């Protein structure tokens, strides 16, 4: 039995994935622009997305390991993206990742969704720090992380071989003591 999961922001709800999300997940993860700095290959078939959705749907938020939030827009119930949290075995630190459908970018949704997950992890769950990893060329992701208060703590030079070139890999971290929640009204349900 999986417990209910629901974080609400002004425009979004972050909830557990369900089987009906497979089509939307396959669509936005198959977009080459969305997958460019990510770990998967495109296209993501409906079958692969259905398997992924099933794994995500069975995740346990409080156990060490990965939990993937589905990010749904409140106004029309469209799945706009996802936010992943990998909880360390010590339950005091985690790594975060995020993806938004291309046509939903540039509106502040990722800042709102990731910000609410950080608020939950720091304030409700008392985690001490959250890390993120990023291809140094992924400027949208870096802007998002810096906007939320993440600080670059390391650069692994020429770490990843992508499209015939070596790229740098950045390690960023946000300490609980430096977390400043936004003014946006939001709540855990
Ligand atoms: C990383 C990613 C989630 C960032 O998405 P994003 O749309 O840039 O981020 P937000 O949703 O927070 O939107 C912020 C932008 O919207 C603008 N914006 C427009 N209207 C806004 C509003 N009402 N409120 C807040 N921001 C708004 C902001 O000015 C900002 O623009 P800027 O980055 O040019 O300064 C997205 O690029 C993505 O999914 N990329 C592919 C997957 C990926 O690479 N993930 C990261 C792996 S490390």
PDB file of N, CA and C in Angstrom, residues 16-101:
ATOM      1  N   UNK A  16       1.808  11.653  -6.792  1.00  0.00           N
ATOM      2  CA  UNK A  16       2.357  10.367  -7.231  1.00  0.00           C
ATOM      3  C   UNK A  16       1.989  10.126  -8.703  1.00  0.00           C
ATOM      4  N   UNK A  17       2.893   9.520  -9.478  1.00  0.00           N
ATOM      5  CA  UNK A  17       2.559   9.135 -10.853  1.00  0.00           C
ATOM      6  C   UNK A  17       1.454   8.084 -10.846  1.00  0.00           C
ATOM      7  N   UNK A  18       0.684   8.041 -11.942  1.00  0.00           N
ATOM      8  CA  UNK A  18      -0.317   6.986 -12.121  1.00  0.00           C
ATOM      9  C   UNK A  18      -0.295   6.520 -13.581  1.00  0.00           C
ATOM     10  N   UNK A  19      -0.929   5.397 -13.858  1.00  0.00           N
ATOM     11  CA  UNK A  19      -0.781   4.781 -15.181  1.00  0.00           C
ATOM     12  C   UNK A  19      -1.213   5.704 -16.326  1.00  0.00           C
ATOM     13  N   UNK A  20      -2.197   6.536 -16.097  1.00  0.00           N
ATOM     14  CA  UNK A  20      -2.680   7.449 -17.132  1.00  0.00           C
ATOM     15  C   UNK A  20      -1.667   8.508 -17.548  1.00  0.00           C
ATOM     16  N   UNK A  21      -0.522   8.600 -16.856  1.00  0.00           N
ATOM     17  CA  UNK A  21       0.493   9.618 -17.171  1.00  0.00           C
ATOM     18  C   UNK A  21       1.454   9.162 -18.271  1.00  0.00           C
ATOM     19  N   UNK A  22       1.381   7.877 -18.662  1.00  0.00           N
ATOM     20  CA  UNK A  22       2.410   7.335 -19.562  1.00  0.00           C
ATOM     21  C   UNK A  22       2.486   8.093 -20.893  1.00  0.00           C
ATOM     22  N   UNK A  23       1.350   8.430 -21.473  1.00  0.00           N
ATOM     23  CA  UNK A  23       1.345   9.107 -22.772  1.00  0.00           C
ATOM     24  C   UNK A  23       2.048  10.463 -22.712  1.00  0.00           C
ATOM     25  N   UNK A  24       1.698  11.260 -21.716  1.00  0.00           N
ATOM     26  CA  UNK A  24       2.309  12.589 -21.580  1.00  0.00           C
ATOM     27  C   UNK A  24       3.799  12.472 -21.266  1.00  0.00           C
ATOM     28  N   UNK A  25       4.157  11.493 -20.411  1.00  0.00           N
ATOM     29  CA  UNK A  25       5.569  11.290 -20.052  1.00  0.00           C
ATOM     30  C   UNK A  25       6.376  10.921 -21.307  1.00  0.00           C
ATOM     31  N   UNK A  26       5.835   9.995 -22.112  1.00  0.00           N
ATOM     32  CA  UNK A  26       6.522   9.585 -23.345  1.00  0.00           C
ATOM     33  C   UNK A  26       6.687  10.788 -24.273  1.00  0.00           C
ATOM     34  N   UNK A  27       5.653  11.620 -24.365  1.00  0.00           N
ATOM     35  CA  UNK A  27       5.693  12.759 -25.282  1.00  0.00           C
ATOM     36  C   UNK A  27       6.776  13.766 -24.886  1.00  0.00           C
ATOM     37  N   UNK A  28       6.796  14.193 -23.613  1.00  0.00           N
ATOM     38  CA  UNK A  28       7.779  15.244 -23.298  1.00  0.00           C
ATOM     39  C   UNK A  28       9.193  14.700 -23.159  1.00  0.00           C
ATOM     40  N   UNK A  29       9.324  13.428 -22.746  1.00  0.00           N
ATOM     41  CA  UNK A  29      10.677  12.865 -22.642  1.00  0.00           C
ATOM     42  C   UNK A  29      11.251  12.466 -24.001  1.00  0.00           C
ATOM     43  N   UNK A  30      10.392  12.410 -25.042  1.00  0.00           N
ATOM     44  CA  UNK A  30      10.866  12.091 -26.395  1.00  0.00           C
ATOM     45  C   UNK A  30      11.341  13.335 -27.141  1.00  0.00           C
ATOM     46  N   UNK A  31      11.137  14.486 -26.548  1.00  0.00           N
ATOM     47  CA  UNK A  31      11.556  15.737 -27.176  1.00  0.00           C
ATOM     48  C   UNK A  31      13.082  15.854 -27.047  1.00  0.00           C
ATOM     49  N   UNK A  32      13.816  15.902 -28.184  1.00  0.00           N
ATOM     50  CA  UNK A  32      15.285  15.955 -28.109  1.00  0.00           C
ATOM     51  C   UNK A  32      15.807  17.134 -27.280  1.00  0.00           C
ATOM     52  N   UNK A  33      15.086  18.255 -27.294  1.00  0.00           N
ATOM     53  CA  UNK A  33      15.532  19.422 -26.518  1.00  0.00           C
ATOM     54  C   UNK A  33      15.437  19.142 -25.021  1.00  0.00           C
ATOM     55  N   UNK A  34      14.429  18.393 -24.623  1.00  0.00           N
ATOM     56  CA  UNK A  34      14.240  18.057 -23.207  1.00  0.00           C
ATOM     57  C   UNK A  34      15.270  16.999 -22.764  1.00  0.00           C
ATOM     58  N   UNK A  35      15.587  16.072 -23.669  1.00  0.00           N
ATOM     59  CA  UNK A  35      16.481  14.953 -23.329  1.00  0.00           C
ATOM     60  C   UNK A  35      17.962  15.305 -23.485  1.00  0.00           C
ATOM     61  N   UNK A  36      18.249  16.464 -24.043  1.00  0.00           N
ATOM     62  CA  UNK A  36      19.619  16.791 -24.451  1.00  0.00           C
ATOM     63  C   UNK A  36      20.670  16.558 -23.357  1.00  0.00           C
ATOM     64  N   UNK A  37      20.372  16.974 -22.147  1.00  0.00           N
ATOM     65  CA  UNK A  37      21.368  16.829 -21.065  1.00  0.00           C
ATOM     66  C   UNK A  37      20.953  15.752 -20.069  1.00  0.00           C
ATOM     67  N   UNK A  38      20.052  14.889 -20.479  1.00  0.00           N
ATOM     68  CA  UNK A  38      19.539  13.872 -19.565  1.00  0.00           C
ATOM     69  C   UNK A  38      20.138  12.506 -19.885  1.00  0.00           C
ATOM     70  N   UNK A  39      19.791  11.531 -19.055  1.00  0.00           N
ATOM     71  CA  UNK A  39      20.445  10.224 -19.143  1.00  0.00           C
ATOM     72  C   UNK A  39      19.749   9.255 -20.097  1.00  0.00           C
ATOM     73  N   UNK A  40      18.594   9.637 -20.672  1.00  0.00           N
ATOM     74  CA  UNK A  40      17.868   8.690 -21.505  1.00  0.00           C
ATOM     75  C   UNK A  40      18.018   9.034 -22.993  1.00  0.00           C
ATOM     76  N   UNK A  41      17.745   8.025 -23.842  1.00  0.00           N
ATOM     77  CA  UNK A  41      17.769   8.215 -25.292  1.00  0.00           C
ATOM     78  C   UNK A  41      16.346   8.447 -25.790  1.00  0.00           C
ATOM     79  N   UNK A  42      16.232   9.201 -26.879  1.00  0.00           N
ATOM     80  CA  UNK A  42      14.914   9.431 -27.489  1.00  0.00           C
ATOM     81  C   UNK A  42      14.789   8.564 -28.741  1.00  0.00           C
ATOM     82  N   UNK A  43      13.570   8.196 -29.129  1.00  0.00           N
ATOM     83  CA  UNK A  43      12.321   8.476 -28.433  1.00  0.00           C
ATOM     84  C   UNK A  43      12.111   7.553 -27.238  1.00  0.00           C
ATOM     85  N   UNK A  44      11.290   8.019 -26.308  1.00  0.00           N
ATOM     86  CA  UNK A  44      10.847   7.175 -25.191  1.00  0.00           C
ATOM     87  C   UNK A  44       9.500   6.599 -25.632  1.00  0.00           C
ATOM     88  N   UNK A  45       9.461   5.295 -25.869  1.00  0.00           N
ATOM     89  CA  UNK A  45       8.228   4.682 -26.386  1.00  0.00           C
ATOM     90  C   UNK A  45       7.136   4.699 -25.311  1.00  0.00           C
ATOM     91  N   UNK A  46       5.917   4.527 -25.768  1.00  0.00           N
ATOM     92  CA  UNK A  46       4.799   4.473 -24.824  1.00  0.00           C
ATOM     93  C   UNK A  46       4.978   3.284 -23.874  1.00  0.00           C
ATOM     94  N   UNK A  47       5.509   2.194 -24.421  1.00  0.00           N
ATOM     95  CA  UNK A  47       5.721   0.996 -23.594  1.00  0.00           C
ATOM     96  C   UNK A  47       6.759   1.288 -22.492  1.00  0.00           C
ATOM     97  N   UNK A  48       7.858   1.952 -22.892  1.00  0.00           N
ATOM     98  CA  UNK A  48       8.901   2.291 -21.910  1.00  0.00           C
ATOM     99  C   UNK A  48       8.358   3.266 -20.874  1.00  0.00           C
ATOM    100  N   UNK A  49       7.561   4.230 -21.338  1.00  0.00           N
ATOM    101  CA  UNK A  49       6.988   5.216 -20.413  1.00  0.00           C
ATOM    102  C   UNK A  49       6.001   4.547 -19.452  1.00  0.00           C
ATOM    103  N   UNK A  50       5.264   3.549 -19.947  1.00  0.00           N
ATOM    104  CA  UNK A  50       4.305   2.847 -19.082  1.00  0.00           C
ATOM    105  C   UNK A  50       5.053   2.091 -17.983  1.00  0.00           C
ATOM    106  N   UNK A  51       6.191   1.473 -18.351  1.00  0.00           N
ATOM    107  CA  UNK A  51       6.999   0.751 -17.342  1.00  0.00           C
ATOM    108  C   UNK A  51       7.553   1.728 -16.305  1.00  0.00           C
ATOM    109  N   UNK A  52       8.048   2.862 -16.821  1.00  0.00           N
ATOM    110  CA  UNK A  52       8.618   3.889 -15.943  1.00  0.00           C
ATOM    111  C   UNK A  52       7.548   4.429 -14.992  1.00  0.00           C
ATOM    112  N   UNK A  53       6.376   4.679 -15.543  1.00  0.00           N
ATOM    113  CA  UNK A  53       5.263   5.210 -14.752  1.00  0.00           C
ATOM    114  C   UNK A  53       4.896   4.251 -13.623  1.00  0.00           C
ATOM    115  N   UNK A  54       4.941   2.961 -13.955  1.00  0.00           N
ATOM    116  CA  UNK A  54       4.604   1.956 -12.944  1.00  0.00           C
ATOM    117  C   UNK A  54       5.636   1.972 -11.804  1.00  0.00           C
ATOM    118  N   UNK A  55       6.917   2.088 -12.189  1.00  0.00           N
ATOM    119  CA  UNK A  55       7.980   2.154 -11.167  1.00  0.00           C
ATOM    120  C   UNK A  55       7.799   3.418 -10.319  1.00  0.00           C
ATOM    121  N   UNK A  56       7.593   4.558 -10.998  1.00  0.00           N
ATOM    122  CA  UNK A  56       7.417   5.826 -10.269  1.00  0.00           C
ATOM    123  C   UNK A  56       6.216   5.735  -9.319  1.00  0.00           C
ATOM    124  N   UNK A  57       5.131   5.131  -9.806  1.00  0.00           N
ATOM    125  CA  UNK A  57       3.887   5.067  -9.018  1.00  0.00           C
ATOM    126  C   UNK A  57       4.068   4.259  -7.737  1.00  0.00           C
ATOM    127  N   UNK A  58       5.002   3.311  -7.766  1.00  0.00           N
ATOM    128  CA  UNK A  58       5.200   2.461  -6.591  1.00  0.00           C
ATOM    129  C   UNK A  58       6.279   2.970  -5.647  1.00  0.00           C
ATOM    130  N   UNK A  59       6.805   4.160  -5.910  1.00  0.00           N
ATOM    131  CA  UNK A  59       7.912   4.689  -5.098  1.00  0.00           C
ATOM    132  C   UNK A  59       7.505   5.008  -3.664  1.00  0.00           C
ATOM    133  N   UNK A  60       8.493   4.932  -2.787  1.00  0.00           N
ATOM    134  CA  UNK A  60       8.235   5.271  -1.380  1.00  0.00           C
ATOM    135  C   UNK A  60       9.057   6.513  -1.028  1.00  0.00           C
ATOM    136  N   UNK A  61       8.325   7.562  -0.703  1.00  0.00           N
ATOM    137  CA  UNK A  61       8.931   8.878  -0.466  1.00  0.00           C
ATOM    138  C   UNK A  61       9.893   8.890   0.717  1.00  0.00           C
ATOM    139  N   UNK A  62       9.610   8.091   1.714  1.00  0.00           N
ATOM    140  CA  UNK A  62      10.379   8.205   2.959  1.00  0.00           C
ATOM    141  C   UNK A  62      11.522   7.199   3.057  1.00  0.00           C
ATOM    142  N   UNK A  63      11.563   6.230   2.130  1.00  0.00           N
ATOM    143  CA  UNK A  63      12.659   5.252   2.160  1.00  0.00           C
ATOM    144  C   UNK A  63      13.827   5.729   1.310  1.00  0.00           C
ATOM    145  N   UNK A  64      15.061   5.346   1.650  1.00  0.00           N
ATOM    146  CA  UNK A  64      16.196   5.675   0.789  1.00  0.00           C
ATOM    147  C   UNK A  64      15.931   5.177  -0.631  1.00  0.00           C
ATOM    148  N   UNK A  65      16.402   5.952  -1.606  1.00  0.00           N
ATOM    149  CA  UNK A  65      16.161   5.608  -3.011  1.00  0.00           C
ATOM    150  C   UNK A  65      15.440   6.742  -3.698  1.00  0.00           C
ATOM    151  N   UNK A  66      15.004   6.486  -4.931  1.00  0.00           N
ATOM    152  CA  UNK A  66      14.454   7.562  -5.745  1.00  0.00           C
ATOM    153  C   UNK A  66      12.932   7.642  -5.656  1.00  0.00           C
ATOM    154  N   UNK A  67      12.431   8.858  -5.534  1.00  0.00           N
ATOM    155  CA  UNK A  67      10.987   9.093  -5.649  1.00  0.00           C
ATOM    156  C   UNK A  67      10.773  10.169  -6.710  1.00  0.00           C
ATOM    157  N   UNK A  68       9.849   9.893  -7.622  1.00  0.00           N
ATOM    158  CA  UNK A  68       9.595  10.825  -8.719  1.00  0.00           C
ATOM    159  C   UNK A  68       8.212  11.438  -8.569  1.00  0.00           C
ATOM    160  N   UNK A  69       8.151  12.758  -8.391  1.00  0.00           N
ATOM    161  CA  UNK A  69       6.861  13.448  -8.342  1.00  0.00           C
ATOM    162  C   UNK A  69       6.386  13.744  -9.764  1.00  0.00           C
ATOM    163  N   UNK A  70       5.098  13.527 -10.024  1.00  0.00           N
ATOM    164  CA  UNK A  70       4.470  14.014 -11.252  1.00  0.00           C
ATOM    165  C   UNK A  70       4.055  15.455 -10.977  1.00  0.00           C
ATOM    166  N   UNK A  71       4.326  16.364 -11.921  1.00  0.00           N
ATOM    167  CA  UNK A  71       3.954  17.773 -11.747  1.00  0.00           C
ATOM    168  C   UNK A  71       2.778  18.081 -12.678  1.00  0.00           C
ATOM    169  N   UNK A  72       1.644  18.363 -12.067  1.00  0.00           N
ATOM    170  CA  UNK A  72       0.412  18.579 -12.847  1.00  0.00           C
ATOM    171  C   UNK A  72      -0.042  20.027 -12.684  1.00  0.00           C
ATOM    172  N   UNK A  73      -0.474  20.630 -13.809  1.00  0.00           N
ATOM    173  CA  UNK A  73      -0.984  22.001 -13.736  1.00  0.00           C
ATOM    174  C   UNK A  73      -2.405  21.972 -13.192  1.00  0.00           C
ATOM    175  N   UNK A  74      -2.680  22.836 -12.206  1.00  0.00           N
ATOM    176  CA  UNK A  74      -3.991  22.816 -11.563  1.00  0.00           C
ATOM    177  C   UNK A  74      -5.109  23.261 -12.502  1.00  0.00           C
ATOM    178  N   UNK A  75      -4.804  24.226 -13.385  1.00  0.00           N
ATOM    179  CA  UNK A  75      -5.890  24.817 -14.190  1.00  0.00           C
ATOM    180  C   UNK A  75      -6.504  23.841 -15.186  1.00  0.00           C
ATOM    181  N   UNK A  76      -5.695  22.891 -15.722  1.00  0.00           N
ATOM    182  CA  UNK A  76      -6.241  21.981 -16.740  1.00  0.00           C
ATOM    183  C   UNK A  76      -5.825  20.523 -16.537  1.00  0.00           C
ATOM    184  N   UNK A  77      -5.193  20.226 -15.395  1.00  0.00           N
ATOM    185  CA  UNK A  77      -4.777  18.850 -15.044  1.00  0.00           C
ATOM    186  C   UNK A  77      -3.792  18.232 -16.036  1.00  0.00           C
ATOM    187  N   UNK A  78      -3.061  19.074 -16.781  1.00  0.00           N
ATOM    188  CA  UNK A  78      -2.050  18.552 -17.718  1.00  0.00           C
ATOM    189  C   UNK A  78      -0.767  18.226 -16.952  1.00  0.00           C
ATOM    190  N   UNK A  79      -0.153  17.064 -17.279  1.00  0.00           N
ATOM    191  CA  UNK A  79       1.145  16.699 -16.692  1.00  0.00           C
ATOM    192  C   UNK A  79       2.209  17.544 -17.387  1.00  0.00           C
ATOM    193  N   UNK A  80       2.854  18.447 -16.645  1.00  0.00           N
ATOM    194  CA  UNK A  80       3.817  19.356 -17.276  1.00  0.00           C
ATOM    195  C   UNK A  80       5.261  18.919 -17.067  1.00  0.00           C
ATOM    196  N   UNK A  81       5.505  17.963 -16.160  1.00  0.00           N
ATOM    197  CA  UNK A  81       6.880  17.531 -15.933  1.00  0.00           C
ATOM    198  C   UNK A  81       6.996  16.649 -14.710  1.00  0.00           C
ATOM    199  N   UNK A  82       8.234  16.482 -14.260  1.00  0.00           N
ATOM    200  CA  UNK A  82       8.454  15.654 -13.068  1.00  0.00           C
ATOM    201  C   UNK A  82       9.659  16.153 -12.284  1.00  0.00           C
ATOM    202  N   UNK A  83       9.666  15.839 -11.008  1.00  0.00           N
ATOM    203  CA  UNK A  83      10.780  16.193 -10.116  1.00  0.00           C
ATOM    204  C   UNK A  83      11.193  14.917  -9.384  1.00  0.00           C
ATOM    205  N   UNK A  84      12.486  14.574  -9.461  1.00  0.00           N
ATOM    206  CA  UNK A  84      12.974  13.359  -8.810  1.00  0.00           C
ATOM    207  C   UNK A  84      13.805  13.685  -7.580  1.00  0.00           C
ATOM    208  N   UNK A  85      13.603  12.898  -6.526  1.00  0.00           N
ATOM    209  CA  UNK A  85      14.383  13.071  -5.288  1.00  0.00           C
ATOM    210  C   UNK A  85      15.023  11.726  -4.957  1.00  0.00           C
ATOM    211  N   UNK A  86      16.356  11.700  -4.877  1.00  0.00           N
ATOM    212  CA  UNK A  86      17.056  10.474  -4.463  1.00  0.00           C
ATOM    213  C   UNK A  86      17.507  10.654  -3.022  1.00  0.00           C
ATOM    214  N   UNK A  87      16.833   9.954  -2.133  1.00  0.00           N
ATOM    215  CA  UNK A  87      17.131  10.087  -0.704  1.00  0.00           C
ATOM    216  C   UNK A  87      18.283   9.164  -0.320  1.00  0.00           C
ATOM    217  N   UNK A  88      19.275   9.738   0.340  1.00  0.00           N
ATOM    218  CA  UNK A  88      20.447   8.973   0.788  1.00  0.00           C
ATOM    219  C   UNK A  88      20.059   8.013   1.913  1.00  0.00           C
ATOM    220  N   UNK A  89      20.859   6.970   2.108  1.00  0.00           N
ATOM    221  CA  UNK A  89      20.567   5.994   3.166  1.00  0.00           C
ATOM    222  C   UNK A  89      20.482   6.640   4.549  1.00  0.00           C
ATOM    223  N   UNK A  90      21.232   7.718   4.757  1.00  0.00           N
ATOM    224  CA  UNK A  90      21.194   8.364   6.080  1.00  0.00           C
ATOM    225  C   UNK A  90      19.930   9.215   6.284  1.00  0.00           C
ATOM    226  N   UNK A  91      19.099   9.358   5.250  1.00  0.00           N
ATOM    227  CA  UNK A  91      17.845  10.126   5.292  1.00  0.00           C
ATOM    228  C   UNK A  91      18.050  11.596   5.677  1.00  0.00           C
ATOM    229  N   UNK A  92      19.281  12.069   5.575  1.00  0.00           N
ATOM    230  CA  UNK A  92      19.545  13.476   5.939  1.00  0.00           C
ATOM    231  C   UNK A  92      19.968  14.297   4.724  1.00  0.00           C
ATOM    232  N   UNK A  93      20.214  13.637   3.610  1.00  0.00           N
ATOM    233  CA  UNK A  93      20.638  14.341   2.407  1.00  0.00           C
ATOM    234  C   UNK A  93      19.969  13.676   1.202  1.00  0.00           C
ATOM    235  N   UNK A  94      19.838  14.452   0.123  1.00  0.00           N
ATOM    236  CA  UNK A  94      19.198  13.916  -1.082  1.00  0.00           C
ATOM    237  C   UNK A  94      19.754  14.626  -2.296  1.00  0.00           C
ATOM    238  N   UNK A  95      19.534  14.016  -3.452  1.00  0.00           N
ATOM    239  CA  UNK A  95      19.889  14.668  -4.717  1.00  0.00           C
ATOM    240  C   UNK A  95      18.593  14.908  -5.476  1.00  0.00           C
ATOM    241  N   UNK A  96      18.539  16.032  -6.200  1.00  0.00           N
ATOM    242  CA  UNK A  96      17.304  16.396  -6.886  1.00  0.00           C
ATOM    243  C   UNK A  96      17.535  16.492  -8.392  1.00  0.00           C
ATOM    244  N   UNK A  97      16.477  16.191  -9.173  1.00  0.00           N
ATOM    245  CA  UNK A  97      16.526  16.353 -10.626  1.00  0.00           C
ATOM    246  C   UNK A  97      15.143  16.780 -11.106  1.00  0.00           C
ATOM    247  N   UNK A  98      15.057  17.338 -12.316  1.00  0.00           N
ATOM    248  CA  UNK A  98      13.759  17.887 -12.743  1.00  0.00           C
ATOM    249  C   UNK A  98      13.691  17.966 -14.259  1.00  0.00           C
ATOM    250  N   UNK A  99      12.474  17.888 -14.758  1.00  0.00           N
ATOM    251  CA  UNK A  99      12.226  17.978 -16.203  1.00  0.00           C
ATOM    252  C   UNK A  99      10.874  18.630 -16.431  1.00  0.00           C
ATOM    253  N   UNK A 100      10.839  19.556 -17.379  1.00  0.00           N
ATOM    254  CA  UNK A 100       9.567  20.179 -17.779  1.00  0.00           C
ATOM    255  C   UNK A 100       9.369  19.985 -19.277  1.00  0.00           C
ATOM    256  N   UNK A 101       8.143  19.748 -19.701  1.00  0.00           N
ATOM    257  CA  UNK A 101       7.830  19.711 -21.134  1.00  0.00           C
ATOM    258  C   UNK A 101       8.232  21.052 -21.751  1.00  0.00           C
TER     259      UNK A 101
END
